[in-house]
């Protein structure tokens, strides 16, 4: 559980820091980033927003491009951004070097199939190991929320829905809502989880929402000029699942926006306020 | 003067757009980015802030990482970000592939020495050709301000000081204030301008400020944990030049900040307000 500080950069009066550590869940070294707002130096324990990035990303994309530090500094919110998959020479990747499977594409699940099952356990890393590490090493409370983009939006929804009591709120930008029924999900799940599609439902936000044991305030933003909207993201499927069980989902279709970080930056303040409200007290 | 639209992305209700065009000044194709705030669709002509990036950057760094669109959208400010040098296979670069000379390192001057003088004329491109193009193709007025980072901070100061009447205000983050007397400047100037150091003074902010024909509101932010502070940036030299002629320079040393875009993002709102105030009316 030793953390090696990779870098420290002052940002909006707080600090953006990156750490390397040995992950026992993933059996490899991992790097994550944390934004510590100025209030972290004042002795009170702060709530934490976990951010899960999308395909091909690392811990850096959100921190550099989302413009989230400004309001996090005002709200006193810690943000933790893990990498998107296990990493390193000892970790198997996609045999053809694809960008939508393997390294950079862990899909925030626990793989059951060889050779992936030894390393690809991002769900347990994000939900258990990383928060334990963060809560032992930084001035934070056990009040947690979770958000993410695209594959990470899927991750945020699934982590929240699978773990009642663990998070106070959830949100997502352009999430893969129904990986059971889209090409990205079918490719990844068939390899990580095997061909028995009945096991895939445990990692599908639409399926999980239909039998949710807890109702969390849920905000989803989706651009209507997102190239992946119809084929991969399917917000209408999530909307239908929510309506069937009266789940408190706010889905906002944003006119003109695409899948990029310009979209995320445009609405990230709304998401931070959504979480800060749920994390209060 | 044909502009080819490379991409369009909605951001904070406005648009981030990239364009390719043939530059007659630089004798090559160039790409620049423009942020058009929502007010650009309302028929009034908006003022423009030109942003000059630092070594190794392109038009993309500031747009992706500075977090400037949010307030620009509120203030009704257009932002234009050019590339940092001429580009393309026909343009000579550093023979050893260095990152601090040649491509990505045009230093915003007009080279006089072969083989650089045919393409490396970034000053004229930034001050003349690009604004003419922008003012002919977008809903903007001839009210201009200029800012930049590091090499681009040098560029902003020099463009403003050399061209009285052209800009309403100037600002810089971590500028190379005195390239006459620092390794980056000596390397670039000796090649672009030749060994006669008396000609270098025309491109040195400290020298130009000492004989400025116009006094522009000037804001400079500098982090005190910037690795390049003592060797390359020398804000105290600019401060001395300003004091000698009573130039309206506000130099702010920012405790704990480094040379990165986290520093820029932390203070970019102050710079946008500085320019918006000067650009009013």
XYZ file of C-alpha atoms in Angstrom:
562
model
C 0.000 0.000 0.000
C 2.921 2.356 -0.670
C 2.103 5.386 -2.775
C 4.840 6.900 -4.926
C 4.190 10.533 -5.781
C 4.782 10.962 -9.517
C 4.011 14.686 -9.798
C 2.408 17.606 -7.925
C 1.009 20.681 -9.628
C -0.778 23.531 -7.985
C -4.188 24.197 -9.530
C -6.834 26.689 -8.372
C -5.231 26.962 -4.965
C -5.243 23.176 -4.502
C -3.080 20.393 -5.864
C -3.261 17.994 -8.775
C -1.142 15.001 -7.803
C -0.376 11.715 -9.509
C 0.576 8.523 -7.674
C 1.954 5.116 -8.656
C 1.237 2.039 -6.564
C 1.179 -1.730 -6.754
C -2.378 -2.952 -7.191
C -3.064 -6.299 -5.557
C -6.423 -6.470 -7.348
C -4.975 -5.940 -10.808
C -1.562 -7.549 -10.260
C 0.305 -4.648 -11.821
C 1.513 -1.121 -11.095
C -1.135 1.565 -11.524
C -1.131 5.346 -11.686
C -4.038 7.466 -10.507
C -4.603 11.211 -10.154
C -6.172 13.143 -7.319
C -7.309 16.745 -7.201
C -7.094 18.088 -3.658
C -8.955 21.395 -3.272
C -7.567 24.111 -0.970
C -9.836 22.905 1.864
C -7.725 19.710 2.056
C -5.159 21.688 4.035
C -7.709 22.838 6.606
C -8.135 19.635 8.590
C -11.698 18.666 7.682
C -12.348 15.400 5.886
C -13.643 16.013 2.391
C -15.999 13.965 0.204
C -14.635 12.293 -2.929
C -15.916 12.153 -6.486
C -14.504 9.222 -8.457
C -14.200 9.878 -12.186
C -13.997 7.007 -14.678
C -12.674 7.870 -18.142
C -13.533 6.413 -21.508
C -11.799 4.200 -24.056
C -8.078 4.954 -24.696
C -7.860 7.403 -21.758
C -5.618 7.433 -18.696
C -5.850 9.332 -15.416
C -4.795 12.486 -17.281
C -7.615 13.274 -19.732
C -10.225 14.462 -17.275
C -7.775 16.400 -15.140
C -6.333 18.260 -18.142
C -9.418 18.846 -20.247
C -12.604 18.913 -18.166
C -12.025 22.240 -16.436
C -13.350 20.696 -13.203
C -10.745 21.995 -10.752
C -12.206 25.495 -10.640
C -15.548 24.505 -9.130
C -14.140 21.555 -7.152
C -11.889 24.104 -5.404
C -14.931 26.204 -4.582
C -17.061 23.275 -3.418
C -14.318 21.524 -1.444
C -14.610 18.343 -3.468
C -11.757 15.864 -3.915
C -11.664 14.217 -7.360
C -9.944 10.876 -7.961
C -9.298 9.649 -11.505
C -7.990 6.112 -12.027
C -6.567 4.718 -15.244
C -8.927 2.833 -17.576
C -7.351 -0.632 -17.416
C -4.479 -2.593 -15.935
C -1.146 -1.611 -17.516
C 2.375 -2.813 -18.099
C 4.366 -5.345 -20.084
C 3.055 -8.240 -17.974
C -0.580 -7.440 -18.778
C -2.073 -8.982 -21.935
C -3.620 -6.517 -24.401
C -5.676 -6.894 -27.538
C -3.829 -9.262 -29.897
C -4.467 -6.936 -32.846
C -3.765 -3.743 -30.891
C -7.378 -2.540 -31.052
C -8.289 0.570 -29.055
C -11.652 -0.737 -27.847
C -10.449 -3.835 -26.005
C -7.616 -4.624 -23.578
C -5.327 -1.852 -22.407
C -7.194 1.435 -22.108
C -10.452 -0.534 -22.327
C -11.004 -2.403 -19.062
C -14.767 -1.726 -19.038
C -14.781 -1.532 -15.215
C -15.777 -5.175 -14.780
C -14.172 -8.282 -13.273
C -13.100 -10.580 -16.107
C -13.781 -14.285 -15.688
C -12.024 -15.615 -18.780
C -8.349 -16.448 -19.380
C -6.025 -14.702 -20.038
C -7.900 -11.595 -18.866
C -9.093 -12.699 -15.434
C -5.697 -12.375 -13.757
C -5.487 -8.596 -14.341
C -8.751 -7.204 -15.693
C -10.640 -6.620 -12.432
C -11.260 -2.896 -12.722
C -14.585 -3.067 -10.880
C -13.003 -4.294 -7.670
C -10.096 -1.898 -8.129
C -12.347 1.137 -8.534
C -14.929 0.178 -5.901
C -12.695 -1.380 -3.213
C -8.930 -1.097 -3.522
C -8.637 2.470 -4.748
C -11.070 4.018 -2.210
C -9.320 2.135 0.614
C -6.013 3.576 -0.548
C -7.430 7.066 -0.943
C -9.172 7.010 2.411
C -6.000 5.836 4.161
C -3.723 8.431 2.586
C -5.682 11.653 2.064
C -7.879 13.887 4.242
C -11.134 12.437 2.954
C -14.296 11.018 4.435
C -16.150 7.897 3.334
C -18.693 10.024 1.457
C -18.267 8.990 -2.185
C -19.902 9.752 -5.498
C -19.041 8.510 -8.959
C -19.155 9.801 -12.512
C -17.623 9.042 -15.875
C -17.666 9.380 -19.649
C -18.649 6.855 -22.317
C -17.080 3.532 -21.175
C -16.543 5.335 -17.871
C -20.170 6.432 -17.804
C -21.086 2.749 -18.074
C -18.565 2.111 -15.294
C -20.006 4.769 -13.011
C -23.589 3.562 -13.440
C -22.642 -0.094 -12.951
C -20.435 0.558 -9.907
C -23.242 2.536 -8.265
C -26.007 0.071 -9.155
C -24.025 -2.989 -8.013
C -22.984 -1.504 -4.671
C -25.870 -0.103 -2.648
C -24.711 2.128 0.188
C -21.316 2.825 -1.327
C -22.089 6.077 -3.212
C -24.270 9.098 -2.505
C -24.900 10.025 -6.147
C -23.976 9.031 -9.673
C -23.734 10.813 -13.010
C -22.480 10.178 -16.508
C -21.653 11.868 -19.778
C -22.535 9.914 -22.928
C -22.534 6.548 -21.140
C -22.612 3.157 -22.834
C -25.929 2.357 -21.182
C -26.638 -1.077 -22.582
C -23.391 -2.912 -23.423
C -25.402 -6.113 -23.804
C -26.732 -4.642 -27.025
C -23.974 -2.633 -28.689
C -20.800 -3.485 -30.617
C -18.329 -2.147 -28.011
C -20.054 -4.121 -25.258
C -20.446 -7.305 -27.278
C -16.767 -7.322 -28.240
C -15.498 -6.655 -24.725
C -17.986 -8.759 -22.755
C -17.644 -11.840 -24.984
C -13.909 -11.861 -24.300
C -13.771 -10.740 -20.668
C -16.879 -12.687 -19.564
C -17.259 -15.470 -22.137
C -20.057 -16.307 -24.529
C -22.791 -16.965 -21.938
C -24.751 -13.760 -22.336
C -26.767 -14.369 -19.175
C -23.618 -13.421 -17.216
C -23.353 -10.120 -19.039
C -26.458 -8.745 -17.343
C -24.492 -8.279 -14.100
C -22.490 -5.584 -15.891
C -25.220 -3.854 -17.865
C -26.662 -0.626 -16.449
C -30.079 -1.137 -18.033
C -30.402 -4.644 -16.588
C -29.114 -3.603 -13.155
C -31.388 -0.574 -12.937
C -34.414 -2.793 -13.532
C -33.718 -4.527 -10.201
C -31.921 -1.790 -8.260
C -31.877 -2.186 -4.466
C -31.201 1.530 -3.960
C -32.263 4.701 -5.714
C -29.482 7.250 -6.178
C -29.836 10.736 -7.679
C -28.641 10.135 -11.248
C -27.762 12.787 -13.821
C -26.921 11.820 -17.413
C -25.939 14.280 -20.152
C -25.856 13.185 -23.792
C -24.997 15.250 -26.872
C -27.344 14.808 -29.801
C -24.524 15.163 -32.368
C -22.459 12.407 -30.774
C -21.211 10.043 -33.516
C -21.691 7.047 -31.197
C -25.192 7.919 -30.030
C -27.367 5.499 -31.984
C -24.948 2.588 -32.359
C -23.194 2.429 -28.982
C -24.755 4.658 -26.319
C -28.560 4.281 -26.468
C -29.733 6.628 -23.726
C -33.338 5.732 -24.588
C -32.693 2.220 -23.269
C -31.598 3.629 -19.910
C -34.566 5.978 -19.888
C -36.923 3.040 -20.450
C -35.316 1.037 -17.638
C -35.600 3.998 -15.288
C -39.225 4.643 -16.137
C -40.135 0.984 -15.571
C -38.981 1.111 -11.938
C -39.458 4.832 -11.290
C -35.700 5.354 -10.886
C -34.638 8.991 -10.236
C -32.799 9.477 -13.541
C -32.466 12.916 -15.082
C -31.459 12.423 -18.720
C -30.644 15.606 -20.607
C -30.194 15.570 -24.374
C -27.876 18.486 -25.217
C -28.455 19.944 -28.672
C -25.411 20.262 -30.919
C -22.843 18.600 -28.648
C -20.563 15.729 -29.618
C -18.634 13.036 -27.685
C -15.614 15.192 -26.802
C -14.226 16.871 -23.709
C -15.624 20.183 -24.988
C -19.013 18.659 -24.233
C -17.895 17.443 -20.817
C -16.363 20.815 -19.926
C -19.577 22.598 -20.942
C -21.643 20.720 -18.349
C -19.178 19.489 -15.746
C -20.204 22.237 -13.300
C -23.757 20.862 -13.239
C -22.400 17.410 -12.409
C -20.126 18.716 -9.663
C -23.051 20.563 -8.081
C -25.243 17.455 -8.404
C -22.678 15.456 -6.460
C -21.812 18.181 -3.947
C -25.491 18.451 -3.025
C -25.735 14.691 -2.378
C -22.410 14.604 -0.504
C -23.284 17.355 1.939
C -23.314 16.639 5.651
C -7.843 33.210 -48.759
C -9.995 30.058 -48.738
C -10.686 28.586 -45.342
C -11.240 24.849 -45.064
C -13.206 23.881 -41.970
C -11.376 20.983 -40.297
C -13.737 20.449 -37.350
C -16.592 22.074 -35.411
C -17.405 21.263 -31.819
C -20.020 22.911 -29.672
C -18.609 24.273 -26.426
C -20.406 26.323 -23.764
C -23.159 27.222 -26.201
C -20.657 28.479 -28.799
C -18.367 26.724 -31.241
C -14.760 25.619 -31.272
C -13.756 25.423 -34.919
C -10.485 24.601 -36.657
C -9.543 25.836 -40.121
C -6.811 25.060 -42.643
C -5.644 27.681 -45.127
C -2.733 28.524 -47.374
C -0.573 31.177 -45.741
C 1.076 33.550 -48.196
C 3.250 34.930 -45.387
C 4.592 31.547 -44.316
C 4.471 29.782 -47.685
C 2.786 26.707 -46.283
C -0.600 25.391 -45.144
C -1.567 26.409 -41.624
C -4.249 25.355 -39.171
C -5.736 27.713 -36.602
C -8.538 27.426 -34.057
C -11.272 29.880 -33.209
C -13.670 29.902 -30.300
C -16.906 31.634 -31.254
C -19.058 32.422 -28.196
C -22.868 32.165 -28.431
C -23.091 35.931 -29.123
C -21.442 35.298 -32.535
C -24.846 34.177 -33.789
C -26.549 37.390 -32.703
C -25.321 39.753 -35.392
C -23.030 42.033 -33.372
C -19.340 42.197 -34.191
C -17.283 40.788 -31.359
C -13.775 41.654 -30.167
C -10.984 39.087 -30.588
C -8.331 37.821 -28.209
C -5.343 36.265 -29.997
C -3.616 33.529 -28.014
C -0.018 32.515 -28.774
C 1.094 29.155 -27.412
C 4.490 28.013 -26.213
C 7.205 25.681 -27.472
C 5.990 22.367 -28.996
C 2.332 23.449 -28.973
C -0.218 23.712 -31.779
C -3.565 25.493 -31.989
C -5.035 22.759 -29.773
C -3.301 23.082 -26.387
C -4.962 26.258 -25.179
C -8.396 25.316 -26.485
C -8.317 21.902 -24.787
C -6.592 22.699 -21.512
C -7.028 26.340 -20.498
C -10.706 26.180 -19.566
C -11.193 29.565 -21.247
C -14.390 28.878 -23.189
C -16.629 29.155 -20.127
C -15.889 32.807 -19.400
C -15.338 33.751 -23.068
C -18.912 32.556 -23.675
C -20.121 34.793 -20.857
C -18.082 37.824 -21.944
C -18.774 37.483 -25.668
C -15.111 37.224 -26.532
C -13.807 35.457 -29.656
C -10.500 33.625 -29.119
C -8.154 32.816 -32.001
C -5.246 30.409 -31.502
C -2.696 30.004 -34.303
C -0.079 27.270 -34.538
C 3.409 28.006 -33.166
C 5.412 27.792 -36.396
C 5.144 27.120 -40.106
C 4.461 23.427 -40.790
C 4.707 20.770 -43.444
C 7.236 18.684 -45.345
C 8.438 21.683 -47.334
C 9.353 23.661 -44.212
C 12.854 23.147 -42.770
C 12.987 22.119 -39.110
C 15.773 21.736 -36.592
C 18.468 19.483 -38.113
C 18.739 17.516 -34.861
C 14.984 17.428 -34.207
C 15.221 19.691 -31.150
C 11.958 20.838 -29.563
C 13.130 24.402 -28.888
C 13.930 25.455 -32.444
C 12.210 25.098 -35.844
C 8.809 23.469 -36.062
C 6.740 24.211 -32.977
C 9.230 26.967 -32.099
C 8.757 29.887 -34.474
C 9.293 32.504 -31.735
C 6.805 34.880 -33.412
C 9.516 36.805 -35.307
C 10.409 37.330 -38.957
C 13.548 35.317 -39.727
C 16.214 37.007 -41.822
C 18.594 34.094 -42.291
C 18.540 31.238 -44.795
C 17.008 28.665 -44.832
C 14.538 30.011 -42.251
C 13.560 33.330 -43.840
C 11.329 31.812 -46.520
C 8.861 30.354 -43.995
C 9.576 31.549 -40.469
C 7.680 34.855 -40.483
C 5.297 34.194 -37.623
C 5.205 37.846 -36.534
C 3.696 39.014 -39.797
C 1.400 36.005 -39.873
C 0.045 36.644 -36.384
C -0.148 40.441 -36.634
C -1.289 40.885 -40.254
C -2.357 37.850 -42.264
C -4.313 35.972 -39.616
C -6.330 38.967 -38.337
C -7.184 39.936 -41.928
C -8.450 36.415 -42.519
C -10.380 36.327 -39.255
C -11.922 39.750 -39.792
C -13.019 38.806 -43.322
C -14.598 35.498 -42.345
C -16.097 35.810 -38.867
C -18.480 38.238 -37.130
C -15.691 40.188 -35.409
C -14.678 43.806 -35.062
C -11.174 45.243 -35.367
C -10.870 45.393 -31.576
C -7.986 43.046 -30.780
C -6.044 41.963 -27.723
C -3.252 39.456 -27.417
C -1.971 36.978 -24.851
C 0.228 33.922 -24.690
C 2.308 31.485 -22.667
C 6.092 31.159 -22.402
C 7.402 31.552 -25.982
C 3.887 32.786 -26.750
C 4.057 35.230 -23.855
C 7.179 36.642 -25.479
C 5.249 36.705 -28.751
C 2.277 38.550 -27.263
C 4.429 41.201 -25.603
C 6.561 41.727 -28.720
C 3.586 41.854 -31.117
C 1.905 44.459 -28.907
C 5.039 46.549 -28.324
C 6.033 46.586 -32.015
C 2.585 47.539 -33.308
C 1.119 50.590 -31.595
C -2.595 50.977 -32.232
C -3.121 47.363 -33.166
C -4.145 45.929 -29.766
C -6.186 47.231 -26.835
C -4.449 45.155 -24.176
C -1.802 42.495 -23.703
C -1.124 39.777 -21.161
C 1.147 36.808 -20.684
C 1.696 33.714 -18.586
C 5.314 32.866 -17.783
C 6.688 34.831 -20.752
C 10.255 34.663 -22.038
C 10.739 38.337 -21.272
C 14.316 38.825 -22.336
C 15.292 36.373 -25.100
C 18.447 38.401 -25.694
C 19.714 36.979 -22.430
C 18.493 33.407 -22.081
C 19.420 30.064 -23.665
C 16.136 29.564 -25.574
C 16.382 33.051 -27.053
C 20.080 32.869 -27.865
C 19.645 29.563 -29.682
C 16.639 30.675 -31.714
C 17.667 34.264 -32.422
C 21.211 33.371 -33.525
C 19.762 31.073 -36.155
C 16.657 32.987 -37.254
C 18.286 36.438 -37.083
C 22.019 35.777 -37.387
C 24.892 36.528 -35.063
C 24.545 40.333 -35.015
C 22.980 40.728 -31.582
C 22.057 44.350 -32.220
C 19.276 43.057 -34.501
C 17.891 40.884 -31.719
C 16.702 43.911 -29.746
C 13.803 44.392 -32.186
C 12.361 41.112 -30.890
C 13.082 41.451 -27.186
C 10.229 42.598 -24.928
C 12.539 44.240 -22.391
C 14.319 46.252 -25.089
C 11.087 47.204 -26.841
C 9.359 48.274 -23.643
C 12.194 50.687 -22.887
C 11.234 52.700 -25.972
C 7.532 51.922 -26.276
C 5.460 54.375 -28.334
C 2.222 53.284 -26.650
C 1.264 52.150 -23.170
C -1.103 49.189 -23.066
C -2.647 47.644 -19.944
C -0.337 44.661 -19.381
C -0.951 41.734 -17.041
C 1.735 39.090 -16.483
C 1.344 36.036 -14.244
C 4.367 33.954 -13.279
C 4.504 30.871 -11.055
C 7.294 30.859 -8.499
C 7.807 27.081 -8.809
C 8.291 27.240 -12.560
C 11.366 25.194 -13.532
C 12.287 27.743 -16.226
C 11.893 30.835 -14.051
C 15.498 31.802 -13.309
C 17.188 30.522 -16.459
C 14.735 31.381 -19.234
C 11.893 33.667 -18.136
C 13.333 36.460 -15.950
C 10.239 38.473 -15.036
C 12.445 40.797 -12.962
C 14.036 42.025 -16.200
C 10.618 43.002 -17.575
C 9.709 44.594 -14.266
C 12.873 46.719 -14.404
C 12.166 47.797 -17.982
C 8.615 48.749 -17.048
C 9.683 50.742 -14.011
C 12.279 52.663 -16.021
C 9.622 54.074 -18.358
C 6.616 53.899 -16.025
C 4.946 51.274 -18.209
C 1.563 49.993 -16.878
C 2.737 46.446 -16.152
C 1.060 44.360 -13.465
C 3.373 41.458 -12.683
C 1.972 38.877 -10.294
C 4.190 36.183 -8.803
C 1.919 33.223 -8.011
C 3.126 31.106 -5.102
C 3.424 27.368 -5.727
C 2.526 27.337 -9.431
C 4.604 25.763 -12.195
C 4.857 26.226 -15.987
C 1.880 24.027 -16.917
C -1.644 24.540 -18.171
C -2.901 23.927 -14.619
C -1.294 27.275 -13.841
C -2.826 28.914 -16.908
C -6.290 27.511 -16.157
C -6.068 28.789 -12.570
C -5.709 32.406 -13.691
C -7.108 32.543 -17.214
C -10.340 34.163 -16.002
C -8.377 37.157 -14.706
C -6.728 37.532 -18.104
C -10.010 37.279 -19.981
C -11.531 39.968 -17.754
C -8.428 42.146 -18.207
C -8.878 41.979 -21.970
C -12.676 42.247 -21.972
C -12.419 45.464 -19.961
C -9.975 46.990 -22.485
C -11.986 45.751 -25.466
C -15.285 47.243 -24.339
C -17.048 49.773 -26.553
